Amino acid sequence: MSKMHVKLKVNGDEVEGLAEPRTLLIHFLRENLKVTGPHVGCETSHCGACTVDMDGKSVKSCTVFVAQAQGADVTTVEGLVNPDGSLSVLQEMFREHHGLQCGFCTPGMITRAHRLLQENPTPTEEDVRFGMAGNLCRCTGYQNIVKAILAAAEINNAQKEAAE
Amino acid sequence: MIPAGFEYHRPTDMASAIGLLQAHGDEARVVAGGHSLIPMMKLRMASLSHLVDLQGIAELRGIELGADVIRIGAMTTQNELITHEGLAQAVPILREAALQIADPQVRYVGTIGGNVANGDPGNDMPGLMQCLDASYEVVGPDGTRTIAAREFYDSAYFTARSDEEILTRITLPCPAAGTGYAYEKQKRKIGDYATAAAAVLFGPGGASIAMTNLADTPVWSAEAGAALAAGDTEGAVSAALAAIDPQEDMRGPIEFKKHVAGVVLRRAIDRALSRAAG
Ligand SMILES: Cc1cc2nc3c(=O)[nH]c(=O)nc-3n(C[C@H](O)[C@H](O)[C@H](O)COP(=O)(O)OP(=O)(O)OC[C@H]3O[C@@H](n4cnc5c(N)ncnc54)[C@H](O)[C@@H]3O)c2cc1C
Ligand code: FES
Ligand code: FES
C-alpha cells in the first residue's frame, strides 16, 4: 500500500511524515517522530498507556489510524510541562504523592488526568476514579494516583483564586 | 497487532461517501470512531481495502431536540450524548446507559451510529434503541429509508442495512413526562461488555423492556412490556426471560447468564417503577 503524506500538530509543533494509512497513531508518534512519552501497553484498547490528547479528547492512540489523525492537534505527556520546561503541577503531584512506581502507565495517567481536570477542575474522589477508569496500573493500587490528581486540583484552584 | 493495508478516504459529503461504497463494493467499509472496527481489523477479523472515514461529513453530526422527537446524528459520540444537558433532561436513560459503556477514552470517540450499526450483540445502544422505539435513517444509492430499531437486527453482525448504505440519523420519540426509566448492566469490570443488561421504561405512555448480550440480537419483548404496563412485574420478568437465548462464553455458562439476566431485569424494573411519577 502506498504511503500518505501525514500532517498534524504534536505538542504545538506542525509535524509531517510519510506513513501507510494503517499505521497506528502510537507507532507514528514513537517511531516516526520519536515522541516516546505515550507507551504501548496492550495494543488492544484496554490499558490506556498510549493515551494522548487529541483535539481536546483523551484518546487511546493504539486505536487510531494515523490517517484519521490527519490535521489533528495532539498533545502527549511531553507537551504538558510548563513553558519553561519545569514539571506542571499535575506532574509534580504524581512525584510528590508517589503516583507511580515503575512509571509505565504514568504518561497515559497524566495525559488523561490533565483532560479530566480541564473538564472538571473540582472533582470528588469518585469523579477521579470514574474519570480514570480507562487507565490501568499494575503497581500502585491506584490510591496514590487518585491522591496526586486531587492534590493537583487543589493547588490549581488555589493558584487560580490567588490570581483573581 | 497491525491490520492489513488499505486505502484511506475522507469524503466531505454523503454523495461522495456513497459513491466510494458503490465503486468498491464489499472491499470498502465506513469508519466512525473506529473503536469496534479497528480492533477487528487488528485481529484480521475484518478485512477491507478501502476505508471511508465519516469524520469530515458535517451533516452526520448534531443533536436536535424537538417537542415530540429527538434526532441524533450518527457521528455523535457517546461523550457528546452524556454531556448534552437538554438530551439528559428529555431522555435521561440515554445518559445513564452511555455512562456504562466502555471507559472515558472510548466514549470520547465511539459514536452512537457506529454502536447501533455494528450489529455486535454486546453493544449497549441497540437494546436501548429498541426499548425507546427509535428508528434509523439510512441513505444509499437508491435514496433514504427509515428502519425501526426493532426491525433492524437479523443476527450477530447482520442488519437490515445494505453494504452501500450509511446510517445517518437516529430518531427517538420523547418519552412522556413522568416516565420512569433504568438501564442496569452487569459486567466483569469497567470497560467490559455486558454479561447481561436491561433497559426499562415505565410511564403514562406504557412500558417497554429490552435486554442486551443475551442472544445474537438485542431482545425486546412486547409481552414483557405489556405485562409491566398492566402492573404484573413477575409476568414481565418471565416473558422477558423466555425471550432470551444466551450462549456460553468467557462471561459464563448459560445458567449463570440466565440468573444474571433475571437479577439485572428485576433491578431495572424496580428502579424504573420508583422513578415513575405518581
Ligand atoms: C475497550 C473497549 C470497551 C468497549 N466497551 C463497550 C461496551 O461496554 N458497550 C458498548 O456498547 N460498546 C463498547 N465498546 C465499543 C465502542 O462503544 C464502539 O466505539 C462502538 O461500538 C462503535 O462505535 P464507533 O463509532 O467506534 O464505530 P466503528 O468502529 O467506526 O464502526 C463499527 C461498525 O459500524 C459501521 N459503521 C459505523 N458508523 C456507521 C454509519 N454511520 N453507517 C453505517 N455503518 C457504520 C462500521 O463500518 C463498522 O462495521 C468498547 C470498545 C472498546 C475498545
Ligand atoms: S496500548 Fe493502547 S490501550 Fe493499551
Ligand atoms: S506505576 Fe507501574 S504500571 Fe503504573
Short mmCIF file of C-alpha atoms and ligand atoms in Angstrom, two decimals:
data_model
loop_
_atom_site.label_atom_id
_atom_site.label_comp_id
_atom_site.label_asym_id
_atom_site.label_seq_id
_atom_site.Cartn_x
_atom_site.Cartn_y
_atom_site.Cartn_z
CA MET A 1 0.00 0.00 0.00
CA SER A 2 1.26 3.42 -0.81
CA LYS A 3 2.25 5.82 1.90
CA MET A 4 0.37 9.01 2.56
CA HIS A 5 1.64 12.42 3.46
CA VAL A 6 0.64 12.96 7.07
CA LYS A 7 0.43 16.41 8.64
CA LEU A 8 -0.64 17.07 12.20
CA LYS A 9 0.25 19.13 15.22
CA VAL A 10 2.14 17.44 18.06
CA ASN A 11 2.83 19.35 21.27
CA GLY A 12 2.32 22.64 19.47
CA ASP A 13 4.61 21.92 16.51
CA GLU A 14 3.44 21.24 12.96
CA VAL A 15 4.90 17.88 12.00
CA GLU A 16 4.80 15.89 8.78
CA GLY A 17 5.84 12.47 7.61
CA LEU A 18 5.15 9.64 5.23
CA ALA A 19 3.25 6.68 6.60
CA GLU A 20 0.89 3.97 5.48
CA PRO A 21 -2.70 4.85 6.43
CA ARG A 22 -2.87 1.69 8.57
CA THR A 23 -0.05 2.94 10.81
CA LEU A 24 -1.38 3.37 14.32
CA LEU A 25 -1.01 6.85 15.76
CA ILE A 26 1.03 5.46 18.67
CA HIS A 27 3.58 3.98 16.25
CA PHE A 28 3.76 7.17 14.20
CA LEU A 29 4.43 9.17 17.37
CA ARG A 30 7.01 6.79 18.79
CA GLU A 31 8.76 5.57 15.66
CA ASN A 32 8.50 8.35 13.08
CA LEU A 33 8.54 11.31 15.45
CA LYS A 34 10.48 9.77 18.37
CA VAL A 35 7.87 11.09 20.78
CA THR A 36 8.14 8.20 23.21
CA GLY A 37 6.09 9.51 26.14
CA PRO A 38 2.97 7.55 25.24
CA HIS A 39 3.60 3.83 25.80
CA VAL A 40 2.34 0.66 24.16
CA GLY A 41 0.92 -1.43 26.99
CA CYS A 42 -1.61 -3.81 25.47
CA GLU A 43 -2.16 -2.54 21.93
CA THR A 44 -5.74 -3.83 22.28
CA SER A 45 -7.52 -0.68 23.52
CA HIS A 46 -7.64 -1.76 27.16
CA CYS A 47 -4.82 -0.30 29.25
CA GLY A 48 -4.69 3.42 28.44
CA ALA A 49 -0.85 3.62 28.50
CA CYS A 50 -0.99 5.04 24.96
CA THR A 51 -3.44 7.83 25.89
CA VAL A 52 -2.83 11.15 24.16
CA ASP A 53 -4.93 14.29 23.99
CA MET A 54 -6.37 14.70 20.50
CA ASP A 55 -8.45 17.79 19.70
CA GLY A 56 -9.36 18.11 23.37
CA LYS A 57 -10.26 14.46 23.95
CA SER A 58 -8.39 11.69 25.76
CA VAL A 59 -7.80 9.05 23.11
CA LYS A 60 -6.07 5.66 23.04
CA SER A 61 -3.56 6.22 20.27
CA CYS A 62 -3.24 2.46 19.64
CA THR A 63 -6.82 2.57 18.37
CA VAL A 64 -6.50 5.46 15.92
CA PHE A 65 -5.01 5.21 12.45
CA VAL A 66 -2.59 8.00 11.65
CA ALA A 67 -4.79 8.72 8.64
CA GLN A 68 -7.69 9.56 10.98
CA ALA A 69 -5.41 11.94 12.88
CA GLN A 70 -4.57 13.88 9.73
CA GLY A 71 -4.94 17.58 10.66
CA ALA A 72 -5.45 16.88 14.36
CA ASP A 73 -3.93 18.66 17.34
CA VAL A 74 -2.20 16.09 19.54
CA THR A 75 -0.65 16.58 22.97
CA THR A 76 1.42 13.96 24.77
CA VAL A 77 2.86 13.95 28.27
CA GLU A 78 5.92 15.78 26.89
CA GLY A 79 3.67 18.70 25.93
CA LEU A 80 2.20 19.12 29.40
CA VAL A 81 5.28 20.64 31.03
CA ASN A 82 5.33 24.33 31.93
CA PRO A 83 6.55 26.74 29.23
CA ASP A 84 9.96 26.92 30.98
CA GLY A 85 10.32 23.14 30.83
CA SER A 86 9.67 22.51 34.52
CA LEU A 87 7.11 19.92 35.62
CA SER A 88 3.47 21.00 35.68
CA VAL A 89 1.57 20.95 38.97
CA LEU A 90 -0.05 17.66 37.99
CA GLN A 91 3.28 16.06 37.09
CA GLU A 92 4.83 17.37 40.29
CA MET A 93 1.97 15.93 42.36
CA PHE A 94 2.47 12.47 40.83
CA ARG A 95 6.05 12.67 42.08
CA GLU A 96 5.19 14.05 45.47
CA HIS A 97 2.40 11.57 46.21
CA HIS A 98 4.19 8.52 44.77
CA GLY A 99 1.62 8.28 41.98
CA LEU A 100 4.00 5.97 40.15
CA GLN A 101 6.24 3.02 40.80
CA CYS A 102 7.56 1.51 37.57
CA GLY A 103 6.20 4.51 35.65
CA PHE A 104 4.95 2.60 32.66
CA CYS A 105 1.33 3.76 32.99
CA THR A 106 2.28 7.28 34.07
CA PRO A 107 2.32 9.15 30.73
CA GLY A 108 -1.17 7.86 29.97
CA MET A 109 -2.35 8.57 33.52
CA ILE A 110 -1.10 12.15 33.47
CA THR A 111 -2.38 12.89 29.99
CA ARG A 112 -5.83 11.57 30.92
CA ALA A 113 -5.84 13.32 34.31
CA HIS A 114 -4.93 16.57 32.57
CA ARG A 115 -8.07 16.43 30.41
CA LEU A 116 -10.18 15.34 33.39
CA LEU A 117 -9.09 18.41 35.36
CA GLN A 118 -9.70 20.68 32.36
CA GLU A 119 -13.28 19.43 32.20
CA ASN A 120 -13.86 19.20 35.93
CA PRO A 121 -11.48 21.38 37.97
CA THR A 122 -13.09 20.37 41.29
CA PRO A 123 -13.54 16.61 41.11
CA THR A 124 -14.54 14.41 44.03
CA GLU A 125 -12.58 11.22 44.67
CA GLU A 126 -15.45 9.36 42.99
CA ASP A 127 -15.19 11.60 39.89
CA VAL A 128 -11.45 10.92 39.69
CA ARG A 129 -11.88 7.15 39.95
CA PHE A 130 -14.67 7.15 37.34
CA GLY A 131 -12.80 9.51 35.03
CA MET A 132 -9.56 7.49 35.24
CA ALA A 133 -11.27 4.13 34.64
CA GLY A 134 -9.72 3.76 31.19
CA ASN A 135 -6.16 3.65 32.59
CA LEU A 136 -4.72 0.55 34.20
CA CYS A 137 -1.80 0.47 36.64
CA ARG A 138 -0.16 -2.77 37.71
CA CYS A 139 1.90 -1.28 40.54
CA THR A 140 0.37 1.41 42.67
CA GLY A 141 -3.08 0.12 43.55
CA TYR A 142 -4.36 3.50 42.27
CA GLN A 143 -4.62 5.07 45.74
CA ASN A 144 -1.67 7.40 45.23
CA ILE A 145 -2.67 8.24 41.68
CA VAL A 146 -6.04 9.42 42.95
CA LYS A 147 -4.34 11.40 45.72
CA ALA A 148 -1.97 13.05 43.25
CA ILE A 149 -4.80 14.15 40.99
CA LEU A 150 -6.89 15.51 43.87
CA ALA A 151 -3.84 17.36 45.20
CA ALA A 152 -3.16 18.87 41.77
CA ALA A 153 -6.77 20.05 41.55
CA GLU A 154 -6.47 21.72 44.93
CA ILE A 155 -3.23 23.52 44.07
CA ASN A 156 -4.52 24.61 40.65
CA ASN A 157 -7.65 26.04 42.24
CA ALA A 158 -5.70 27.82 44.99
CA GLN A 159 -3.41 29.36 42.36
CA LYS A 160 -6.39 30.45 40.29
CA GLU A 161 -8.02 32.03 43.33
CA ALA A 162 -4.82 33.84 44.28
CA ALA A 163 -4.55 35.24 40.75
CA GLU A 164 -8.08 36.65 40.87
CA MET B 1 -1.49 -6.20 16.00
CA ILE B 2 -1.12 -4.47 12.66
CA PRO B 3 -4.08 -4.62 10.30
CA ALA B 4 -3.76 -5.31 6.59
CA GLY B 5 -3.14 -2.30 4.37
CA PHE B 6 -5.94 -0.20 2.90
CA GLU B 7 -6.54 2.99 1.03
CA TYR B 8 -7.96 5.84 3.12
CA HIS B 9 -10.71 8.23 2.07
CA ARG B 10 -12.18 11.19 3.90
CA PRO B 11 -15.18 12.44 1.89
CA THR B 12 -16.87 15.66 2.99
CA ASP B 13 -20.38 14.95 1.72
CA MET B 14 -22.75 11.99 1.64
CA ALA B 15 -22.85 11.68 -2.15
CA SER B 16 -19.08 11.13 -2.33
CA ALA B 17 -19.16 8.68 0.57
CA ILE B 18 -21.89 6.59 -1.06
CA GLY B 19 -20.05 6.85 -4.39
CA LEU B 20 -16.97 5.31 -2.75
CA LEU B 21 -19.03 2.46 -1.28
CA GLN B 22 -20.61 1.80 -4.70
CA ALA B 23 -17.28 1.92 -6.51
CA HIS B 24 -15.53 -0.50 -4.16
CA GLY B 25 -18.36 -2.83 -3.17
CA ASP B 26 -17.60 -5.13 -0.27
CA GLU B 27 -13.93 -4.09 -0.34
CA ALA B 28 -14.99 -0.83 1.32
CA ARG B 29 -16.17 -0.09 4.88
CA VAL B 30 -17.03 3.13 6.62
CA VAL B 31 -15.29 4.05 9.86
CA ALA B 32 -16.84 6.29 12.51
CA GLY B 33 -14.99 6.24 15.86
CA GLY B 34 -13.21 3.04 14.86
CA HIS B 35 -13.36 1.57 18.35
CA SER B 36 -15.18 -1.56 17.23
CA LEU B 37 -13.79 -1.71 13.69
CA ILE B 38 -10.09 -1.10 14.37
CA PRO B 39 -9.77 -3.86 17.00
CA MET B 40 -11.45 -6.22 14.49
CA MET B 41 -9.07 -5.09 11.74
CA LYS B 42 -6.08 -5.65 14.02
CA LEU B 43 -7.27 -9.19 14.70
CA ARG B 44 -7.76 -9.51 10.93
CA MET B 45 -11.36 -10.44 11.56
CA ALA B 46 -12.44 -7.53 9.37
CA SER B 47 -10.69 -7.07 6.07
CA LEU B 48 -11.18 -4.29 3.60
CA SER B 49 -9.13 -2.40 1.07
CA HIS B 50 -10.89 0.96 1.24
CA LEU B 51 -11.62 2.72 4.50
CA VAL B 52 -14.15 5.54 4.18
CA ASP B 53 -13.85 7.87 7.17
CA LEU B 54 -17.09 9.71 8.01
CA GLN B 55 -15.49 12.36 10.26
CA GLY B 56 -15.48 15.03 7.52
CA ILE B 57 -19.23 14.90 6.83
CA ALA B 58 -20.79 17.71 8.85
CA GLU B 59 -24.40 16.66 8.29
CA LEU B 60 -23.84 13.46 10.29
CA ARG B 61 -23.35 15.46 13.49
CA GLY B 62 -25.66 17.25 15.87
CA ILE B 63 -28.48 16.66 18.31
CA GLU B 64 -31.89 18.22 17.58
CA LEU B 65 -34.44 18.34 20.38
CA GLY B 66 -37.99 18.60 19.06
CA ALA B 67 -41.21 18.70 21.09
CA ASP B 68 -42.10 15.08 20.30
CA VAL B 69 -38.99 13.58 18.74
CA ILE B 70 -35.25 13.82 19.11
CA ARG B 71 -32.86 13.45 16.20
CA ILE B 72 -29.28 12.41 16.79
CA GLY B 73 -26.67 12.46 14.03
CA ALA B 74 -24.86 9.14 13.55
CA MET B 75 -21.43 10.67 14.27
CA THR B 76 -22.47 11.98 17.70
CA THR B 77 -20.07 10.49 20.24
CA GLN B 78 -21.09 8.77 23.45
CA ASN B 79 -19.36 11.60 25.33
CA GLU B 80 -21.48 14.17 23.47
CA LEU B 81 -24.62 12.24 24.44
CA ILE B 82 -23.54 12.27 28.09
CA THR B 83 -22.65 15.96 28.26
CA HIS B 84 -25.74 17.30 26.42
CA GLU B 85 -27.97 18.72 29.17
CA GLY B 86 -31.13 19.04 27.08
CA LEU B 87 -30.86 15.43 25.98
CA ALA B 88 -30.31 14.26 29.55
CA GLN B 89 -33.49 16.09 30.58
CA ALA B 90 -35.56 14.72 27.73
CA VAL B 91 -34.27 11.10 27.69
CA PRO B 92 -32.33 10.52 30.90
CA ILE B 93 -31.95 6.78 30.23
CA LEU B 94 -29.63 7.63 27.34
CA ARG B 95 -27.07 9.26 29.64
CA GLU B 96 -27.46 6.53 32.24
CA ALA B 97 -26.71 3.87 29.62
CA ALA B 98 -23.92 5.77 27.82
CA LEU B 99 -22.06 6.19 31.11
CA GLN B 100 -21.94 2.40 31.41
CA ILE B 101 -20.32 1.90 28.01
CA ALA B 102 -16.60 1.15 27.95
CA ASP B 103 -14.35 3.79 29.57
CA PRO B 104 -13.84 7.56 29.17
CA GLN B 105 -11.35 7.28 26.29
CA VAL B 106 -13.63 5.01 24.28
CA ARG B 107 -16.64 7.26 24.94
CA TYR B 108 -14.83 10.32 23.52
CA VAL B 109 -14.59 8.68 20.09
CA GLY B 110 -17.18 5.88 19.92
CA THR B 111 -20.29 7.08 18.11
CA ILE B 112 -23.95 6.22 18.50
CA GLY B 113 -24.14 5.45 14.77
CA GLY B 114 -21.24 3.00 14.97
CA ASN B 115 -22.66 1.43 18.09
CA VAL B 116 -26.07 0.74 16.55
CA ALA B 117 -24.84 -0.10 13.02
CA ASN B 118 -22.15 -2.54 14.19
CA GLY B 119 -24.58 -5.37 14.93
CA ASP B 120 -22.47 -6.76 17.80
CA PRO B 121 -24.89 -8.22 20.39
CA GLY B 122 -22.56 -6.84 23.08
CA ASN B 123 -23.20 -3.22 22.13
CA ASP B 124 -25.44 -1.44 24.61
CA MET B 125 -27.22 1.06 22.36
CA PRO B 126 -29.18 -1.36 20.13
CA GLY B 127 -31.23 -2.77 23.03
CA LEU B 128 -31.76 0.69 24.42
CA MET B 129 -32.90 1.94 20.99
CA GLN B 130 -35.40 -0.93 20.81
CA CYS B 131 -36.65 -0.09 24.29
CA LEU B 132 -37.14 3.55 23.21
CA ASP B 133 -38.69 2.53 19.86
CA ALA B 134 -36.10 4.51 17.90
CA SER B 135 -35.77 4.41 14.15
CA TYR B 136 -32.69 4.68 11.95
CA GLU B 137 -32.42 6.70 8.77
CA VAL B 138 -30.14 5.10 6.17
CA VAL B 139 -29.07 6.70 2.92
CA GLY B 140 -27.82 4.77 -0.09
CA PRO B 141 -27.63 4.90 -3.88
CA ASP B 142 -31.42 4.48 -4.08
CA GLY B 143 -32.24 7.22 -1.61
CA THR B 144 -33.31 7.35 2.01
CA ARG B 145 -35.20 4.77 4.05
CA THR B 146 -36.22 4.55 7.67
CA ILE B 147 -35.89 1.29 9.58
CA ALA B 148 -37.29 0.69 13.06
CA ALA B 149 -34.62 -0.36 15.58
CA ARG B 150 -36.93 -3.26 16.47
CA GLU B 151 -36.68 -4.50 12.84
CA PHE B 152 -33.00 -3.75 12.23
CA TYR B 153 -31.10 -6.69 13.74
CA ASP B 154 -31.13 -10.04 11.91
CA SER B 155 -28.31 -11.90 13.68
CA ALA B 156 -24.83 -11.07 15.03
CA TYR B 157 -23.27 -8.51 12.65
CA PHE B 158 -26.13 -8.89 10.14
CA THR B 159 -28.55 -6.00 9.96
CA ALA B 160 -31.18 -4.59 7.61
CA ARG B 161 -28.65 -2.03 6.32
CA SER B 162 -27.10 -2.94 2.97
CA ASP B 163 -23.35 -2.53 2.36
CA GLU B 164 -23.84 0.58 0.24
CA GLU B 165 -25.98 2.38 2.79
CA ILE B 166 -24.83 4.75 5.52
CA LEU B 167 -26.75 5.24 8.74
CA THR B 168 -27.22 8.99 9.02
CA ARG B 169 -29.60 9.72 11.87
CA ILE B 170 -31.43 8.17 14.78
CA THR B 171 -34.90 9.40 15.70
CA LEU B 172 -36.39 8.79 19.14
CA PRO B 173 -39.88 9.60 20.32
CA CYS B 174 -39.60 11.62 23.56
CA PRO B 175 -40.81 9.50 26.48
CA ALA B 176 -43.92 11.02 28.11
CA ALA B 177 -43.33 13.30 31.10
CA GLY B 178 -43.12 11.30 34.31
CA THR B 179 -41.79 8.14 32.65
CA GLY B 180 -39.61 6.08 34.98
CA TYR B 181 -36.51 4.55 33.47
CA ALA B 182 -33.45 2.45 34.27
CA TYR B 183 -30.51 0.91 32.47
CA GLU B 184 -28.91 -1.87 34.53
CA LYS B 185 -25.77 -3.60 33.34
CA GLN B 186 -23.74 -6.37 34.92
CA LYS B 187 -20.15 -6.51 33.68
CA ARG B 188 -16.96 -8.14 34.90
CA LYS B 189 -15.09 -4.85 35.11
CA ILE B 190 -15.19 -1.27 33.81
CA GLY B 191 -14.72 -1.31 30.06
CA ASP B 192 -16.29 -4.71 29.61
CA TYR B 193 -19.30 -5.58 27.55
CA ALA B 194 -22.40 -6.72 29.42
CA THR B 195 -22.77 -10.18 30.92
CA ALA B 196 -26.39 -9.07 30.89
CA ALA B 197 -28.09 -5.67 30.67
CA ALA B 198 -31.68 -4.46 30.78
CA ALA B 199 -33.38 -1.26 29.67
CA VAL B 200 -36.77 -0.48 31.18
CA LEU B 201 -39.25 2.38 30.66
CA PHE B 202 -42.48 2.65 32.64
CA GLY B 203 -44.90 5.53 32.46
CA PRO B 204 -48.09 7.04 31.14
CA GLY B 205 -47.11 6.02 27.59
CA GLY B 206 -46.88 2.34 28.59
CA ALA B 207 -43.91 0.17 29.43
CA SER B 208 -41.03 -1.21 27.40
CA ILE B 209 -38.33 -3.78 28.18
CA ALA B 210 -35.24 -4.73 26.19
CA MET B 211 -32.18 -6.81 27.07
CA THR B 212 -28.58 -6.83 25.82
CA ASN B 213 -26.00 -9.56 25.10
CA LEU B 214 -28.38 -12.38 25.91
CA ALA B 215 -28.96 -13.57 22.32
CA ASP B 216 -27.35 -12.89 18.94
CA THR B 217 -29.51 -9.76 18.63
CA PRO B 218 -30.95 -7.42 21.24
CA VAL B 219 -34.13 -8.80 22.80
CA TRP B 220 -37.19 -6.55 23.01
CA SER B 221 -40.25 -8.29 24.33
CA ALA B 222 -43.68 -6.83 23.57
CA GLU B 223 -45.29 -9.22 26.07
CA ALA B 224 -42.92 -8.21 28.84
CA GLY B 225 -43.72 -4.54 28.25
CA ALA B 226 -47.47 -5.22 28.19
CA ALA B 227 -47.28 -7.22 31.43
CA LEU B 228 -45.34 -4.46 33.17
CA ALA B 229 -47.77 -1.80 31.93
CA ALA B 230 -50.56 -3.89 33.47
CA GLY B 231 -48.73 -3.93 36.79
CA ASP B 232 -47.64 -7.59 36.54
CA THR B 233 -43.92 -7.43 37.39
CA GLU B 234 -43.43 -11.19 37.67
CA GLY B 235 -45.22 -11.70 34.37
CA ALA B 236 -42.92 -9.12 32.78
CA VAL B 237 -39.82 -10.86 34.14
CA SER B 238 -40.89 -14.29 32.95
CA ALA B 239 -41.88 -13.03 29.49
CA ALA B 240 -38.53 -11.26 29.03
CA LEU B 241 -36.53 -14.24 30.30
CA ALA B 242 -38.45 -16.57 27.99
CA ALA B 243 -37.28 -14.48 25.03
CA ILE B 244 -33.52 -14.62 25.72
CA ASP B 245 -31.14 -17.23 24.36
CA PRO B 246 -27.70 -16.69 25.91
CA GLN B 247 -24.68 -18.73 24.86
CA GLU B 248 -21.79 -19.94 26.99
CA ASP B 249 -18.62 -17.89 26.59
CA MET B 250 -15.92 -16.30 28.75
CA ARG B 251 -18.61 -14.36 30.59
CA GLY B 252 -20.07 -17.59 31.94
CA PRO B 253 -22.26 -20.62 31.33
CA ILE B 254 -25.84 -20.36 30.16
CA GLU B 255 -27.43 -20.94 33.58
CA PHE B 256 -25.34 -18.17 35.11
CA LYS B 257 -26.27 -15.73 32.37
CA LYS B 258 -29.96 -16.50 32.80
CA HIS B 259 -29.59 -15.88 36.51
CA VAL B 260 -27.82 -12.57 35.97
CA ALA B 261 -30.40 -11.58 33.38
CA GLY B 262 -33.12 -12.03 36.00
CA VAL B 263 -31.19 -10.01 38.56
CA VAL B 264 -30.48 -7.01 36.30
CA LEU B 265 -34.01 -7.06 34.93
CA ARG B 266 -35.61 -7.02 38.39
CA ARG B 267 -33.31 -4.22 39.48
CA ALA B 268 -34.10 -2.22 36.36
CA ILE B 269 -37.85 -2.70 36.82
CA ASP B 270 -37.69 -1.69 40.50
CA ARG B 271 -35.72 1.41 39.71
CA ALA B 272 -37.95 2.41 36.77
CA LEU B 273 -41.07 1.99 38.93
CA SER B 274 -39.57 4.04 41.76
CA ARG B 275 -38.70 6.84 39.35
CA ALA B 276 -42.09 6.99 37.63
CA ALA B 277 -44.18 10.00 38.64
CA GLY B 278 -47.44 9.40 40.55
C1 LIG C 1 -12.13 -1.34 25.41
C2 LIG C 1 -13.47 -1.18 24.76
C3 LIG C 1 -14.61 -1.41 25.52
C4 LIG C 1 -15.87 -1.28 24.94
N1 LIG C 1 -16.97 -1.50 25.71
C5 LIG C 1 -18.21 -1.32 25.18
C6 LIG C 1 -19.38 -1.51 25.96
O1 LIG C 1 -19.34 -1.81 27.14
N2 LIG C 1 -20.59 -1.31 25.36
C7 LIG C 1 -20.71 -0.95 24.05
O2 LIG C 1 -21.81 -0.77 23.57
N3 LIG C 1 -19.61 -0.77 23.28
C8 LIG C 1 -18.37 -0.94 23.83
N4 LIG C 1 -17.26 -0.74 23.05
C9 LIG C 1 -17.46 -0.39 21.64
C10 LIG C 1 -17.50 1.10 21.46
O3 LIG C 1 -18.61 1.66 22.11
C11 LIG C 1 -17.51 1.41 19.95
O4 LIG C 1 -16.93 2.64 19.81
C12 LIG C 1 -18.86 1.39 19.28
O5 LIG C 1 -19.48 0.15 19.40
C13 LIG C 1 -18.77 1.61 17.79
O6 LIG C 1 -18.71 2.93 17.52
P1 LIG C 1 -17.59 3.52 16.58
O7 LIG C 1 -18.00 4.90 16.26
O8 LIG C 1 -16.28 3.34 17.24
O9 LIG C 1 -17.77 2.60 15.27
P2 LIG C 1 -16.70 1.97 14.28
O10 LIG C 1 -15.80 1.07 14.98
O11 LIG C 1 -16.11 3.05 13.44
O12 LIG C 1 -17.70 1.13 13.36
C14 LIG C 1 -18.31 -0.07 13.81
C15 LIG C 1 -19.04 -0.73 12.62
O13 LIG C 1 -20.15 0.04 12.22
C16 LIG C 1 -20.01 0.52 10.88
N5 LIG C 1 -20.46 1.91 10.91
C17 LIG C 1 -20.01 2.90 11.72
N6 LIG C 1 -20.70 4.04 11.51
C18 LIG C 1 -21.60 3.76 10.54
C19 LIG C 1 -22.60 4.53 9.87
N7 LIG C 1 -22.84 5.82 10.19
N8 LIG C 1 -23.34 3.92 8.90
C20 LIG C 1 -23.10 2.61 8.58
N9 LIG C 1 -22.19 1.84 9.18
C21 LIG C 1 -21.44 2.41 10.14
C22 LIG C 1 -18.54 0.35 10.54
O14 LIG C 1 -18.34 0.12 9.17
C23 LIG C 1 -18.16 -0.86 11.38
O15 LIG C 1 -18.54 -2.03 10.71
C24 LIG C 1 -15.99 -0.89 23.58
C25 LIG C 1 -14.85 -0.64 22.83
C26 LIG C 1 -13.59 -0.79 23.40
C27 LIG C 1 -12.39 -0.53 22.56
S1 FES C 2 -1.70 0.36 24.39
FE1 FES C 2 -3.43 1.46 23.80
S2 FES C 2 -4.85 0.95 25.31
FE2 FES C 2 -3.16 -0.31 25.82
S1 FES C 3 3.39 2.54 38.01
FE1 FES C 3 3.79 0.60 37.15
S2 FES C 3 2.05 0.31 35.92
FE2 FES C 3 1.53 2.08 36.99
#
